[in-house]
Amino acid sequence: MFDVAVIGAGMAGLSCAQQLRLAGYSVVVVEKSRGVGGRVATRRVNGTRADHGARYLESQGDAVQGLIDVLVDRDILKLWTDTVGEFREGENGVGGEVFSIPRDCYVAPAGMNAVGKYLAEGLEIWSGRRVEAISSTDNQMWHLSLEVTDDNFNKPQELIAKAIVVTIPAPQALLFLKADLGFSPDFLDKLHSVNYDACITVMAGYPAERQPDLSNLNYPWKTVDFRDNSDLAWIGFDSSKRLESPQPVFVVHSSASFADRYFDATDLPSVGQQLLDRTSEYLMPWLKQPEWLQVHRWRYAFCRNPLPVSCLAAEGTLPLVCAGDLCGGNQIEGALRSGFAAANWVKSMINQIKVDRGQE
C-alpha cells in the first residue's frame, strides 16, 4: 500500500514522483517497459548505443534549464553542439542547403536514458507492469490490477494507493479510465480530444572508413532539421555524442505523415531504408548504404493538441490526476512542469483527506 501510485516512468511521472518522495510520501511508479525515461530513450545496438527517442536537451524554460544545470554539474550531460542545421529545399523541391542556427544542445555520452535514470534515483519503480484496471476499495482507496509485461520482473500484480497520477499518453490511459468509475463526461471527453503524431526512427551504422567524409564536410553538422518535408523530420550524427564509437552511427526521424503511411508496415527494414534513401538525396549519397539498421516506432511521439492546463484532475472520484505533455505541450519542458503541478495537486488532496478524517 502506498500514498501515491504514479503510472508511467517518463519525464512527467519521474519528476512528479520525486517531488512527492522528497515531501515524505510513499510513492510507487508503475512502468510497462523495462527501463525508465519514456521517450528519452537509448538502445544498445551492434556494440554501441543510439538515442532513438529524444534527440538532446535544450533550454525550453526554467524546468529543463534547471535539469540541464544539475546534469552538467554531475557530468551526466555535456554540450554536444552550439549550432543546429536546418535543411531548406531549393525551388520546386530541387536541391537545397543546410543553414546554421545558433542553439545549445546537450546530450548524455552514456545515452540519453541516463537522464531518466538520474530522475529515477531513490524511487520505487515496478517495471514490466502495465495497469490493466483500477477500482475503488471499501475504505476509499484505489486498487490497481497489473498485467505482467516482462517475465524477468517478479513484483506484485496489484497495489493499493490513496491517489493516482497518470502520466502515460491519453489513449493508453483511457483503456482503464472508465466512465463506470465515476469520472465525469467532461474529464473523459478532454482525454478523448487529445491526439498524437507518430514517428518512425531508423538507427543506422556505417563503415569506419566513412569517418573522414564527415570531417571534411563544408558544414560539419551534427544535427539537421527538415522543415515541411513529406518524409523527413530530423537526422542526427549520433555517434558524435559518444566519447568513443567504433563506427559512424546516424539516427533519422520520420515526419508525421510518413509515420502515418508506414506505421503498420510489416517489413520495417524496408521502411527504414526508405528514410535513409531520402536522407541520402539531400545530404550524403552513402547514407543509403548502411552496414546495419534498426527501426523503432513511436505511436505517441508528439502531442498534437495539448490541453491548456498544467494537469487534468478528475472530479467527483478518489484523487486522480493526469499529467504529461498532454497538458500544456512544449514537450520535455511541459512534461516536467506538468509533473510538478500534479505533485502539488496530490499533496493538497491527501492533506485534505487527512483533515476530513480527523488525522491532523
Coordinates of C-alpha atoms in Angstrom, one line a residue:
M1 CA 0.0 0.0 0.0
F2 CA 1.3 3.5 -1.0
D3 CA 0.2 7.1 -0.6
V4 CA 0.6 7.6 -4.4
A5 CA 0.8 5.4 -7.5
V6 CA 2.4 7.1 -10.5
I7 CA 1.6 5.4 -13.8
G8 CA 4.4 5.9 -16.3
A9 CA 8.1 6.4 -15.8
G10 CA 8.6 9.1 -18.4
M11 CA 9.7 12.6 -17.6
A12 CA 6.4 13.8 -16.1
G13 CA 6.0 10.6 -14.0
L14 CA 9.5 10.7 -12.6
S15 CA 9.5 14.4 -11.8
C16 CA 6.2 14.1 -10.1
A17 CA 7.3 11.0 -8.1
Q18 CA 10.5 12.7 -6.9
Q19 CA 8.6 15.7 -5.7
L20 CA 6.2 13.5 -3.7
R21 CA 9.0 11.3 -2.4
L22 CA 11.0 14.4 -1.2
A23 CA 7.9 15.6 0.5
G24 CA 7.7 12.4 2.6
Y25 CA 5.0 10.5 0.8
S26 CA 5.3 6.8 -0.1
V27 CA 5.3 6.5 -3.9
V28 CA 5.5 3.7 -6.4
V29 CA 6.0 4.2 -10.1
V30 CA 4.4 1.6 -12.4
E31 CA 6.0 1.2 -15.9
K32 CA 5.2 -1.3 -18.6
S33 CA 8.7 -1.2 -20.1
R34 CA 12.0 -2.4 -18.7
G35 CA 13.6 1.0 -18.5
V36 CA 12.7 4.5 -17.4
G37 CA 12.6 7.8 -19.2
G38 CA 9.8 7.2 -21.6
R39 CA 10.7 8.8 -24.9
V40 CA 14.1 9.9 -23.6
A41 CA 15.4 6.6 -24.7
T42 CA 18.6 4.8 -25.7
R43 CA 19.0 1.4 -27.4
R44 CA 22.1 -0.8 -27.3
V45 CA 22.8 -1.9 -30.8
N46 CA 25.8 -3.5 -32.6
G47 CA 28.3 -2.9 -29.8
T48 CA 27.3 0.8 -29.3
R49 CA 24.4 2.9 -28.3
A50 CA 21.9 5.0 -30.2
D51 CA 19.4 7.6 -28.9
H52 CA 16.2 6.7 -30.7
G53 CA 13.9 9.0 -28.8
A54 CA 14.7 12.5 -27.5
R55 CA 17.5 13.9 -29.6
Y56 CA 19.1 16.2 -27.0
L57 CA 18.1 18.6 -24.2
E58 CA 17.9 22.3 -24.9
S59 CA 16.6 25.1 -22.7
Q60 CA 12.9 25.4 -23.3
G61 CA 12.2 27.1 -20.0
D62 CA 13.2 27.1 -16.3
A63 CA 12.3 23.4 -15.7
V64 CA 14.6 22.0 -18.5
Q65 CA 17.3 24.5 -17.8
G66 CA 17.4 23.6 -14.2
L67 CA 17.7 19.9 -15.1
I68 CA 20.5 20.7 -17.6
D69 CA 22.4 22.6 -15.0
V70 CA 22.2 19.8 -12.5
L71 CA 23.2 17.1 -15.0
V72 CA 26.1 19.1 -16.4
D73 CA 27.4 19.6 -12.9
R74 CA 27.2 15.9 -12.3
D75 CA 29.0 15.1 -15.6
I76 CA 25.9 13.3 -17.0
L77 CA 25.3 15.8 -19.8
K78 CA 27.7 17.7 -22.0
L79 CA 27.3 20.4 -24.6
W80 CA 27.1 18.5 -27.9
T81 CA 26.8 21.4 -30.3
D82 CA 26.0 25.1 -30.2
T83 CA 24.5 25.2 -33.7
V84 CA 21.9 23.1 -35.4
G85 CA 21.4 22.7 -39.1
E86 CA 18.2 23.4 -40.9
F87 CA 17.8 22.0 -44.4
R88 CA 15.9 24.3 -46.8
E89 CA 14.9 22.8 -50.1
G90 CA 15.5 24.6 -53.3
E91 CA 12.9 25.9 -55.7
N92 CA 10.4 23.3 -56.8
G93 CA 11.9 20.9 -54.3
V94 CA 15.1 20.6 -56.3
G95 CA 18.4 20.6 -54.3
G96 CA 18.7 22.5 -51.1
E97 CA 21.2 23.7 -48.5
V98 CA 21.9 23.3 -44.8
F99 CA 21.7 26.6 -42.8
S100 CA 23.3 27.0 -39.4
I101 CA 21.2 28.2 -36.5
P102 CA 22.7 29.0 -33.0
R103 CA 21.3 26.6 -30.4
D104 CA 22.9 24.9 -27.4
C105 CA 22.2 21.1 -27.5
Y106 CA 23.1 18.9 -24.5
V107 CA 23.5 15.1 -24.6
A108 CA 24.5 12.3 -22.4
P109 CA 27.6 10.4 -23.7
A110 CA 26.3 7.3 -21.9
G111 CA 22.9 7.6 -23.7
M112 CA 20.0 9.9 -23.2
N113 CA 18.3 7.4 -21.0
A114 CA 20.9 8.5 -18.4
V115 CA 18.5 11.5 -17.8
G116 CA 15.7 9.2 -16.8
K117 CA 18.0 7.1 -14.6
Y118 CA 19.0 10.2 -12.8
L119 CA 15.4 11.3 -12.2
A120 CA 14.6 7.7 -11.0
E121 CA 17.2 7.7 -8.3
G122 CA 15.7 6.7 -4.9
L123 CA 12.3 5.8 -6.3
E124 CA 10.5 2.5 -6.1
I125 CA 9.8 1.5 -9.6
W126 CA 7.8 -1.5 -10.7
S127 CA 9.0 -2.2 -14.2
G128 CA 7.4 -4.7 -16.5
R129 CA 3.9 -4.0 -15.3
R130 CA 1.0 -2.5 -17.2
V131 CA -2.1 -1.1 -15.4
E132 CA -4.9 -3.4 -16.5
A133 CA -7.7 -2.0 -14.4
I134 CA -8.4 0.3 -11.5
S135 CA -11.2 0.3 -8.9
S136 CA -12.1 1.7 -5.5
T137 CA -11.9 -0.2 -2.3
D138 CA -14.4 -0.2 0.5
N139 CA -12.2 2.0 2.6
Q140 CA -11.9 4.7 -0.1
M141 CA -8.6 3.7 -1.7
W142 CA -7.6 3.0 -5.3
H143 CA -6.9 -0.6 -6.2
L144 CA -4.7 -1.2 -9.3
S145 CA -4.6 -4.5 -11.1
L146 CA -1.4 -5.0 -13.1
E147 CA -0.6 -7.1 -16.1
V148 CA 2.9 -8.7 -16.3
T149 CA 4.7 -7.4 -19.5
D150 CA 8.2 -8.8 -18.7
D151 CA 8.7 -12.2 -17.0
N152 CA 12.0 -11.1 -15.6
F153 CA 10.2 -9.0 -13.1
N154 CA 8.5 -10.5 -10.1
K155 CA 6.8 -7.6 -8.4
P156 CA 3.3 -8.0 -7.1
Q157 CA 0.5 -7.7 -9.6
E158 CA -1.8 -5.4 -7.6
L159 CA -1.4 -2.5 -5.3
I160 CA -3.4 0.0 -3.2
A161 CA -2.9 3.8 -3.2
K162 CA -4.6 6.8 -1.8
A163 CA -4.1 8.8 -5.0
I164 CA -3.1 8.0 -8.7
V165 CA -1.1 10.2 -11.1
V166 CA -1.5 9.1 -14.7
T167 CA 1.4 10.3 -17.0
I168 CA 1.0 7.9 -20.0
P169 CA -0.5 9.0 -23.3
A170 CA -4.2 9.7 -23.2
P171 CA -5.2 6.7 -25.5
Q172 CA -3.4 4.3 -23.2
A173 CA -4.9 5.9 -20.1
L174 CA -8.4 5.6 -21.5
L175 CA -8.0 1.8 -21.5
F176 CA -8.6 1.8 -17.8
L177 CA -10.1 5.2 -17.0
K178 CA -13.7 4.1 -17.5
A179 CA -17.0 6.0 -17.0
D180 CA -18.3 3.5 -14.5
L181 CA -15.6 4.5 -12.1
G182 CA -17.4 7.9 -11.6
F183 CA -15.3 10.0 -13.9
S184 CA -17.2 13.0 -15.3
P185 CA -18.0 13.1 -19.0
D186 CA -16.1 16.4 -19.3
F187 CA -12.9 14.7 -17.9
L188 CA -13.2 11.8 -20.3
D189 CA -14.1 14.0 -23.2
K190 CA -11.0 16.1 -22.7
L191 CA -8.8 13.0 -22.7
H192 CA -10.5 11.7 -25.8
S193 CA -9.8 15.0 -27.5
V194 CA -6.0 14.7 -27.2
N195 CA -4.3 13.5 -30.4
Y196 CA -0.7 12.5 -31.1
D197 CA 1.6 12.4 -34.1
A198 CA 3.6 9.2 -34.6
C199 CA 7.2 9.0 -35.6
I200 CA 9.3 6.2 -37.1
T201 CA 13.0 6.2 -36.1
V202 CA 15.8 4.4 -38.0
M203 CA 19.2 3.9 -36.4
A204 CA 22.0 3.1 -38.9
G205 CA 25.7 2.2 -38.7
Y206 CA 28.3 2.8 -41.4
P207 CA 31.8 1.6 -42.2
A208 CA 34.5 3.2 -40.1
E209 CA 36.3 4.4 -43.2
R210 CA 33.4 6.9 -43.8
Q211 CA 34.5 8.9 -40.8
P212 CA 36.9 11.2 -42.8
D213 CA 34.0 12.1 -45.1
L214 CA 32.3 13.6 -42.1
S215 CA 35.3 15.6 -41.0
N216 CA 35.6 17.1 -44.5
L217 CA 32.1 18.5 -44.8
N218 CA 31.8 22.2 -45.8
Y219 CA 29.4 22.5 -42.8
P220 CA 30.3 19.9 -40.1
W221 CA 26.8 19.4 -38.9
K222 CA 25.8 17.1 -36.1
T223 CA 22.0 17.6 -36.3
V224 CA 19.8 18.7 -39.1
D225 CA 16.1 19.6 -39.0
F226 CA 13.9 19.2 -42.1
R227 CA 11.0 21.7 -42.2
D228 CA 7.8 20.7 -44.0
N229 CA 9.4 17.7 -45.7
S230 CA 6.9 14.9 -46.6
D231 CA 9.1 12.2 -45.3
L232 CA 11.9 13.5 -43.0
A233 CA 11.8 15.5 -39.7
W234 CA 15.4 15.2 -38.4
I235 CA 18.8 13.5 -38.7
G236 CA 21.5 13.3 -36.1
F237 CA 25.1 12.2 -36.2
D238 CA 24.5 10.1 -33.1
S239 CA 27.9 8.5 -32.6
S240 CA 29.5 12.0 -32.3
K241 CA 27.8 12.1 -28.8
R242 CA 29.9 9.2 -27.6
L243 CA 33.5 9.5 -26.3
E244 CA 34.5 6.5 -28.4
S245 CA 32.5 4.9 -31.2
P246 CA 33.6 2.1 -33.4
Q247 CA 31.8 3.5 -36.5
P248 CA 29.6 6.4 -37.6
V249 CA 26.0 6.0 -36.5
F250 CA 23.1 8.1 -37.6
V251 CA 19.6 8.4 -36.3
V252 CA 16.8 9.6 -38.6
H253 CA 13.3 10.6 -37.5
S254 CA 10.4 10.5 -40.0
S255 CA 7.8 13.1 -40.5
A256 CA 4.3 12.5 -39.0
S257 CA 2.9 12.0 -42.5
F258 CA 5.5 9.3 -43.3
A259 CA 4.8 7.6 -40.0
D260 CA 1.1 7.6 -40.7
R261 CA 1.7 5.9 -44.1
Y262 CA 4.0 3.2 -42.9
F263 CA 3.4 2.8 -39.1
D264 CA 1.7 -0.6 -39.5
A265 CA 4.1 -1.9 -42.2
T266 CA 5.3 -5.5 -41.6
D267 CA 8.7 -5.0 -43.3
L268 CA 10.3 -2.4 -41.0
P269 CA 13.8 -2.7 -42.5
S270 CA 12.5 -1.6 -45.9
V271 CA 10.7 1.3 -44.2
G272 CA 13.9 2.4 -42.5
Q273 CA 15.8 2.0 -45.9
Q274 CA 13.3 4.4 -47.5
L275 CA 14.1 7.1 -44.9
L276 CA 17.8 6.6 -45.5
D277 CA 17.3 6.8 -49.2
R278 CA 15.5 10.1 -48.8
T279 CA 18.2 11.5 -46.5
S280 CA 21.0 10.5 -48.9
E281 CA 19.3 12.6 -51.6
Y282 CA 19.7 15.7 -49.5
L283 CA 22.9 15.2 -47.6
M284 CA 25.4 12.4 -48.4
P285 CA 24.8 9.7 -51.1
W286 CA 26.4 7.0 -49.0
L287 CA 23.8 7.3 -46.2
K288 CA 21.6 4.9 -48.2
Q289 CA 24.2 2.2 -47.8
P290 CA 24.4 1.3 -44.1
E291 CA 26.2 -1.8 -42.7
W292 CA 23.2 -2.3 -40.4
L293 CA 19.9 -0.6 -39.4
Q294 CA 17.2 -0.9 -36.8
V295 CA 13.8 0.7 -36.8
H296 CA 11.6 1.8 -33.8
R297 CA 8.1 3.0 -34.0
W298 CA 6.8 5.7 -31.6
R299 CA 3.0 5.7 -31.8
Y300 CA 2.6 8.7 -29.4
A301 CA 5.7 10.7 -30.3
F302 CA 4.4 14.2 -30.1
C303 CA 1.2 15.6 -28.6
R304 CA -0.6 17.4 -31.4
N305 CA -3.2 19.4 -29.4
P306 CA -2.3 19.5 -25.7
L307 CA -4.9 20.6 -23.2
P308 CA -4.5 24.2 -21.9
V309 CA -4.0 23.1 -18.3
S310 CA -0.9 22.2 -16.2
C311 CA -2.6 19.0 -15.1
L312 CA -6.0 17.4 -15.5
A313 CA -7.7 16.4 -12.3
A314 CA -10.7 14.1 -12.1
E315 CA -13.5 15.5 -10.1
G316 CA -16.1 13.5 -8.1
T317 CA -13.8 10.5 -7.5
L318 CA -11.0 9.5 -5.3
P319 CA -7.8 11.6 -6.0
L320 CA -6.7 11.0 -9.6
V321 CA -4.9 13.4 -11.9
C322 CA -3.4 13.2 -15.4
A323 CA -0.1 14.9 -16.3
G324 CA 2.5 14.9 -19.1
D325 CA 3.0 16.6 -22.4
L326 CA -0.8 16.2 -23.0
C327 CA -1.1 19.2 -20.6
G328 CA 0.4 22.4 -21.8
G329 CA 2.5 20.9 -24.5
N330 CA 6.1 22.1 -25.0
Q331 CA 7.5 18.6 -24.9
I332 CA 10.0 17.9 -22.1
E333 CA 9.6 21.3 -20.5
G334 CA 5.8 20.8 -20.5
A335 CA 6.1 17.3 -19.1
L336 CA 8.3 18.4 -16.2
R337 CA 6.1 21.3 -15.4
S338 CA 3.0 19.1 -15.5
G339 CA 4.7 16.6 -13.3
F340 CA 5.4 19.3 -10.7
A341 CA 1.8 20.6 -10.9
A342 CA 0.4 17.1 -10.4
A343 CA 2.6 16.6 -7.4
N344 CA 1.3 19.8 -5.8
W345 CA -2.3 18.8 -6.5
V346 CA -1.8 15.4 -4.9
K347 CA -0.2 16.9 -1.8
S348 CA -3.2 19.2 -1.3
M349 CA -5.7 16.3 -1.9
I350 CA -4.0 13.9 0.5
N351 CA -3.7 16.7 3.2
Q352 CA -7.4 17.4 2.7
I353 CA -8.3 13.7 3.2
K354 CA -6.3 13.8 6.5
V355 CA -8.3 16.8 7.7
D356 CA -11.6 15.2 6.7
R357 CA -10.7 12.0 8.5
G358 CA -9.5 13.9 11.6
Q359 CA -5.9 12.7 11.2
E360 CA -4.5 16.2 11.7

